[in-house]
Coordinates of C-alpha atoms in Angstrom, one line a residue:
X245 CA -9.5 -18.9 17.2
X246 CA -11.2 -22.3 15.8
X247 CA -14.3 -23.3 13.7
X248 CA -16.5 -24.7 16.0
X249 CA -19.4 -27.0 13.6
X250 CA -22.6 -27.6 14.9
X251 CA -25.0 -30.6 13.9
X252 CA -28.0 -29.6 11.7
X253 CA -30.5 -31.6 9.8
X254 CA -28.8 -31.2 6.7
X255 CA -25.3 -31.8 8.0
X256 CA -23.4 -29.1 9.5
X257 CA -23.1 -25.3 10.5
X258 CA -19.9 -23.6 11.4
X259 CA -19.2 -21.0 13.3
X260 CA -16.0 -19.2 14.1
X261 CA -14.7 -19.3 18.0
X262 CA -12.0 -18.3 20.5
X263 CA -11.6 -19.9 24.3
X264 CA -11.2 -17.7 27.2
X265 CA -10.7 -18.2 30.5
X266 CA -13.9 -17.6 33.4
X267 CA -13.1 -18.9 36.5
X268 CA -13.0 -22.1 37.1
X269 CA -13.3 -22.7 33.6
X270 CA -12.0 -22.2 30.1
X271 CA -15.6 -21.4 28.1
X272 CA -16.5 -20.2 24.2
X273 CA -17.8 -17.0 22.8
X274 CA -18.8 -17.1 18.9
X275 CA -17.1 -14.4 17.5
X276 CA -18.7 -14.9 13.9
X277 CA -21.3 -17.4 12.1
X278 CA -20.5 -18.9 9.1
X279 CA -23.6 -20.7 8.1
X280 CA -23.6 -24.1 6.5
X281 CA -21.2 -22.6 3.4
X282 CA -17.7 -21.1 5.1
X283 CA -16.7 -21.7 0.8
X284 CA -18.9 -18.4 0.3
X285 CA -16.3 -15.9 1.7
X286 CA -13.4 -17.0 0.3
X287 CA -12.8 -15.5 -3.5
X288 CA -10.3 -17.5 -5.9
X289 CA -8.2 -15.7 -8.3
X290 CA -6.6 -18.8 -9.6
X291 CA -6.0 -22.1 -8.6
X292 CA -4.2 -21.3 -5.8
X293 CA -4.5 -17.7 -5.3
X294 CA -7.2 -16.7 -3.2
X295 CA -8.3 -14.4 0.0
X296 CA -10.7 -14.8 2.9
X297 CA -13.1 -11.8 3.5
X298 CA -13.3 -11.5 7.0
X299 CA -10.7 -9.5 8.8
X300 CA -13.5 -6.5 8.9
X301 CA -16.0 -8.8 10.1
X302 CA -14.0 -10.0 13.1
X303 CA -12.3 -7.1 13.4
X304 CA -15.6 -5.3 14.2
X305 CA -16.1 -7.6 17.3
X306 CA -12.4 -6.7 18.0
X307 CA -10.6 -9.5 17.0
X308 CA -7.6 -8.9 14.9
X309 CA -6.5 -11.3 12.2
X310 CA -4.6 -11.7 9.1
X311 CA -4.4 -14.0 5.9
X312 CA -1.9 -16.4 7.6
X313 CA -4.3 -17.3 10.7
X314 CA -7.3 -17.1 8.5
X315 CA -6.0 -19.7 5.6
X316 CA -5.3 -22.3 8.6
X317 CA -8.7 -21.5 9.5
X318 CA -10.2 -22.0 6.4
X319 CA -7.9 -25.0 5.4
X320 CA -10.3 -28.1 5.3
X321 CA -12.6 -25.7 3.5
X322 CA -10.4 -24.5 0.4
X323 CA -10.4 -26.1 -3.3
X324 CA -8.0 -29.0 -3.6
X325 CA -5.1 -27.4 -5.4
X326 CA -5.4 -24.3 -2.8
X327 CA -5.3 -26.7 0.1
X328 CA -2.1 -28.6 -0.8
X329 CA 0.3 -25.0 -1.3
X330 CA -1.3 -23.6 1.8
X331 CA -0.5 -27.3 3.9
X332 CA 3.2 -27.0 2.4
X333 CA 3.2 -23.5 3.4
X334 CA 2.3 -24.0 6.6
X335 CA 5.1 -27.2 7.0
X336 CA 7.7 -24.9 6.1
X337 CA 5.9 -22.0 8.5
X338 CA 7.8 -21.4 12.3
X339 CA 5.5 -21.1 14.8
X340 CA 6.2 -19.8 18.3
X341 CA 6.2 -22.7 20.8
X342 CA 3.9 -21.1 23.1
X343 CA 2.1 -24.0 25.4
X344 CA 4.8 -26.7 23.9
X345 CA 7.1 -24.9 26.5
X346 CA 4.8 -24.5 29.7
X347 CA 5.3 -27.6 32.5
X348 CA 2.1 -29.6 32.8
X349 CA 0.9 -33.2 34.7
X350 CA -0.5 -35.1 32.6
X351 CA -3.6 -35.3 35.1
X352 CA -4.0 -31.4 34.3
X353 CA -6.0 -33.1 31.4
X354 CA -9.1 -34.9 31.4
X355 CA -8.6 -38.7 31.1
X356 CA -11.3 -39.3 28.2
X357 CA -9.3 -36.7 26.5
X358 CA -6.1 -38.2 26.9
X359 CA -7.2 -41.6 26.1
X360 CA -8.3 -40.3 22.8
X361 CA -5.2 -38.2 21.8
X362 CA -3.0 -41.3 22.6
X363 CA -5.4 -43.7 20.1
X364 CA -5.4 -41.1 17.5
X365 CA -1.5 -40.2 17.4
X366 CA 0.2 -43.5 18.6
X367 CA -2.7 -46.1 17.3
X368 CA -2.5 -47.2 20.4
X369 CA -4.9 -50.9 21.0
X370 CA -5.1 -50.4 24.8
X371 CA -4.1 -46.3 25.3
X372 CA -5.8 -47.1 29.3
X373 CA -2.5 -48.3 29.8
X374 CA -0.3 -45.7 29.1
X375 CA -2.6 -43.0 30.6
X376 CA -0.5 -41.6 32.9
X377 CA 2.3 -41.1 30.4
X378 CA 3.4 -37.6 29.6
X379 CA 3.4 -37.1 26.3
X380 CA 4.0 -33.6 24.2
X381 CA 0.5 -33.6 22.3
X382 CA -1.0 -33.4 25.4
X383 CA -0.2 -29.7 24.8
X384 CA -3.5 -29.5 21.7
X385 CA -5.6 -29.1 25.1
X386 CA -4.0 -26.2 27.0
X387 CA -5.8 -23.6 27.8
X388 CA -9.1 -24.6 25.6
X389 CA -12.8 -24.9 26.3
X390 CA -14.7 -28.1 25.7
X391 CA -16.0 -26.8 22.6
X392 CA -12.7 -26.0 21.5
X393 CA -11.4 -29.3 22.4
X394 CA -13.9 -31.4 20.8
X395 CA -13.5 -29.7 17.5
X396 CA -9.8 -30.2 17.9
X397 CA -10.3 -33.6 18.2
X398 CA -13.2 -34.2 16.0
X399 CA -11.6 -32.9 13.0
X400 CA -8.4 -35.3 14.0
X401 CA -11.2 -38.3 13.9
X402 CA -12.2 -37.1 10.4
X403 CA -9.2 -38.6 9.1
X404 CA -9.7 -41.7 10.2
X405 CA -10.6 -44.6 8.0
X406 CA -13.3 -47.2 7.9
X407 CA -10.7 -49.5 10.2
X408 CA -9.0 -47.1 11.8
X409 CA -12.4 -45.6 13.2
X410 CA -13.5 -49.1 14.0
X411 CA -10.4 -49.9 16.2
X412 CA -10.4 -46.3 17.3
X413 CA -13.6 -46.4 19.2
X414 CA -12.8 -50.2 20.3
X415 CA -9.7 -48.6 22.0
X416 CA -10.9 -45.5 22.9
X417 CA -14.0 -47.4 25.1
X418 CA -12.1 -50.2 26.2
X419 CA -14.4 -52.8 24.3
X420 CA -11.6 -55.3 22.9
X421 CA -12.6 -57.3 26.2
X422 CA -16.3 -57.6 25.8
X423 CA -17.2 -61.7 24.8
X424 CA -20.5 -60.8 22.9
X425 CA -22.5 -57.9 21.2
X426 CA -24.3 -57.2 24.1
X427 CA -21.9 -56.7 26.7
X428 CA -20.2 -54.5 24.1
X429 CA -23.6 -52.8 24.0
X430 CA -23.9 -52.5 28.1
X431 CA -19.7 -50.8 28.4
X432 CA -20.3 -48.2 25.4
X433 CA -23.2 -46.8 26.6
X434 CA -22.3 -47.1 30.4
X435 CA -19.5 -45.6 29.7
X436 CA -20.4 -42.8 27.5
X437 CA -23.4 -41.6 30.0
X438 CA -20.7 -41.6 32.5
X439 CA -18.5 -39.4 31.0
X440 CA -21.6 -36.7 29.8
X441 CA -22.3 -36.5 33.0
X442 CA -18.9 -36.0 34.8
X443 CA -18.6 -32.0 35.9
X444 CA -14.6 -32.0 34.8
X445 CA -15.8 -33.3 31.5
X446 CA -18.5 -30.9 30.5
X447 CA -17.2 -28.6 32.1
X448 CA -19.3 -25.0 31.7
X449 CA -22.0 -27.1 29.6
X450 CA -24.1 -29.8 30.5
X451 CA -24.7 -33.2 30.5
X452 CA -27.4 -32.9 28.1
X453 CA -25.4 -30.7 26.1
X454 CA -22.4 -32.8 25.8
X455 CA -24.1 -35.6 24.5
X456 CA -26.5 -34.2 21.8
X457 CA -23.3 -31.8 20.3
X458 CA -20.1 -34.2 21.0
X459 CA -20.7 -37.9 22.3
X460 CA -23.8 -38.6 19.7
X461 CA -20.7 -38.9 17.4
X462 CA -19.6 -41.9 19.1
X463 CA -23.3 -43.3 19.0
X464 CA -22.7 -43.3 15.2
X465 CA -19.4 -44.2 15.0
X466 CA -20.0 -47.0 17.1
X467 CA -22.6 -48.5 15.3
X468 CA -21.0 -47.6 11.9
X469 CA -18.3 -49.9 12.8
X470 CA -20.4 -52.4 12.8
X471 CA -21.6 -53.7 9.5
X472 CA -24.8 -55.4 9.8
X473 CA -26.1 -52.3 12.4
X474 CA -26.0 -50.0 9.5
X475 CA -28.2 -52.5 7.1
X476 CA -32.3 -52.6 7.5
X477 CA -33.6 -55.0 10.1
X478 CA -34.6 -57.6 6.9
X479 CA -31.0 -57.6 5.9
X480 CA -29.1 -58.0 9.3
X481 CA -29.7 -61.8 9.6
X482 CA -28.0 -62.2 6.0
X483 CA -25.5 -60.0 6.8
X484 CA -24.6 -61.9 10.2
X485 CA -24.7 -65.1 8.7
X486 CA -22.2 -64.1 5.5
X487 CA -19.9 -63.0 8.2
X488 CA -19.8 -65.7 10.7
X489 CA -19.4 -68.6 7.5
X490 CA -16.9 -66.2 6.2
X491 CA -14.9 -66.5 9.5
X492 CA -15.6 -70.0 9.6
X493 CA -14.2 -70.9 6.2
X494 CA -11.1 -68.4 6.8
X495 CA -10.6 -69.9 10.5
X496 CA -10.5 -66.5 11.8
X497 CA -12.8 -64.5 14.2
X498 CA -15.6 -61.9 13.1
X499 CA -13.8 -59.7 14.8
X500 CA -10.2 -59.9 12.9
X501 CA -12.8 -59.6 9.4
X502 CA -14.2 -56.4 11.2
X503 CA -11.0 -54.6 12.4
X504 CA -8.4 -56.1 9.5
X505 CA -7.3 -54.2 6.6
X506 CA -8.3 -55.0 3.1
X507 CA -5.2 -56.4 2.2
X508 CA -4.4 -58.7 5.2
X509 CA -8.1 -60.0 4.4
X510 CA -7.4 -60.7 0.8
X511 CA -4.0 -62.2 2.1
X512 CA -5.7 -64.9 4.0
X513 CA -8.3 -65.6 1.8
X514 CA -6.0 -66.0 -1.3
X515 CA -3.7 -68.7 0.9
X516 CA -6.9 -70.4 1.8
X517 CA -8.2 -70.3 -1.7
X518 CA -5.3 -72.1 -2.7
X519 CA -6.1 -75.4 -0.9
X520 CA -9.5 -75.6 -1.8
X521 CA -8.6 -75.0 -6.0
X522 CA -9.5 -77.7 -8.2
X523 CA -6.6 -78.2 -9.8
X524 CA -5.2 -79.3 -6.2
X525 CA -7.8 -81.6 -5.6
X526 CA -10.4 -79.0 -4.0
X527 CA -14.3 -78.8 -4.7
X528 CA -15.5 -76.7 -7.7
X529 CA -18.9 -76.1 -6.0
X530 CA -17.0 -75.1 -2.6
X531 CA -14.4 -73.3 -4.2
X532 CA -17.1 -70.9 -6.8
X533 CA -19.3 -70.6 -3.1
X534 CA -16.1 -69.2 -1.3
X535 CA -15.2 -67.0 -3.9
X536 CA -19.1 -65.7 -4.1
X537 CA -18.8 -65.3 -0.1
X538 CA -15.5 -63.3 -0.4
X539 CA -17.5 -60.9 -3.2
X540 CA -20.0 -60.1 -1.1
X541 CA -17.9 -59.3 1.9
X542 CA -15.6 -56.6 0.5
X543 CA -18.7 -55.3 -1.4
X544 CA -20.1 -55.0 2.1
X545 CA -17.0 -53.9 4.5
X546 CA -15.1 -51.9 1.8

């Protein structure tokens, strides 16, 4: 079983799910509906004590459960203090190996899933070039439907920072390589109607379907990863230029203040800073300007 979620107008609607296997195909069934509040069946009875009400429920579609499976289920959706003892209990949990053990190419898989397994668990820059590598988390995608896969790997993304996330979907669509904003542009969408609409990737579904449920992700993603996209039309030319004189000053590219972390930003910036401090000589007006520059870019990217 899985939680499959499902885009709404107001965010999201879950729904519980198993895989099973109609030839040629692994497809989904819905075996329950949570709603848009999956909190509403589990009752507390302290901080950390606490059961889910729905073995009758899934039990009357004839799926057997217990506590165990259900609290794994249920774990992005528990309080705080519940989710930590049930995470250390399920460190300390043995599972069977199951699919770990069975033999498998790694061409059994779908390449766009592979691609994004590799960037996710190795932060892998260019993961295209170890496609064809074997490697044992390739095993998260046995015997699963597209449904099930996407919400296996969705809720992986979810952990993601802001820069992780950015470099993530640079990787992930092969846009390191891509000279300006517009050829960027021209490969992520290319490539993203290319995949919706490749049979071994949608499998049992549709193109249509695929994009409006999984890919539109990426169409946020991608253009969350972007600063000035996510600012009104009035704002993106100020936006571009505090970025571009930032870079300048710093003598890096827009892309390094895009994909760096907060730290290795502020670690440039404070060696630059030094050589422009009036006590060594630098200019007071230049020196407050940079400083004001450096404000407004962490209030902006962080």
């Amino acid at each position: 079983m899985y939680i499959s979620r499902q885009i709404t107008i107001n965010g999201y609607s879950y729904r519980i799910c198993e895989s099973y296997f109609d030839s040629p195909f692994f497809k989904s069934k819905v075996l329950f509906d949570l709603g848009t509040s999956p909190e509403k069946y589990i009752t507390y009875y302290s901080d950390v004590a606490f059961s889910i009400n729905l073995e009758d429920k899934l039990a009357e579609v004839g799926r057997k459960t217990n506590q165990f499976e259900l609290e794994e289920l249920f774990l992005r959706f528990l309080k705080p203090e519940a989710k930590r003892w049930v995470s250390f209990s399920l460190n300390k949990r043995t599972f069977p190996k199951g699919s770990r053990n069975k033999a498998f190419k790694p061409q059994d898989f779908h390449w766009f899933d592979r691609i994004r397994l590799i960037a996710i668990k190795l932060d892998h820059r260019e993961p295209q070039r170890v496609l064809d590598s074997k490697f044992p988390f390739y095993s998260r995608l046995f015997e699963k439907s597209r449904d099930e896969i996407e919400n296996t790997i969705w809720d992986m993304e979810d952990n993601l920072n802001f820069r992780e996330r950015s470099r993530y979907i640079l990787a992930i669509f092969g846009l390191q390589k891509a000279y300006t904003l517009e050829e960027r542009d021209e490969i992520f969408l290319n490539l993203l109607c290319k995949i919706a609409k490749d049979p071994a990737y949608y499998m049992d579904l549709s193109p249509h379907k695929v994009l409006s449920c999984y890919l539109s992700r990426y169409v946020w993603f991608y253009f969350d990863s972007l600063p000035w996209r996510r600012a009104p039309q009035i704002y993106q030319h100020l936006e571009i230029n505090l970025y571009r004189e930032l870079a300048q000053v710093l003598e890096i590219s827009i892309e390094t203040l895009l994909t760096s972390s907060k730290r290795d930003i502020l670690k440039i910036f404070r060696k630059k800073i030094m050589t422009l401090h009036p006590d060594r000589g630098g200019s007071h007006e230049d020196f407050i300007r940079i400083r004001k520059l450096m404000e407004n870019f962490l209030k902006l990217r962080f």
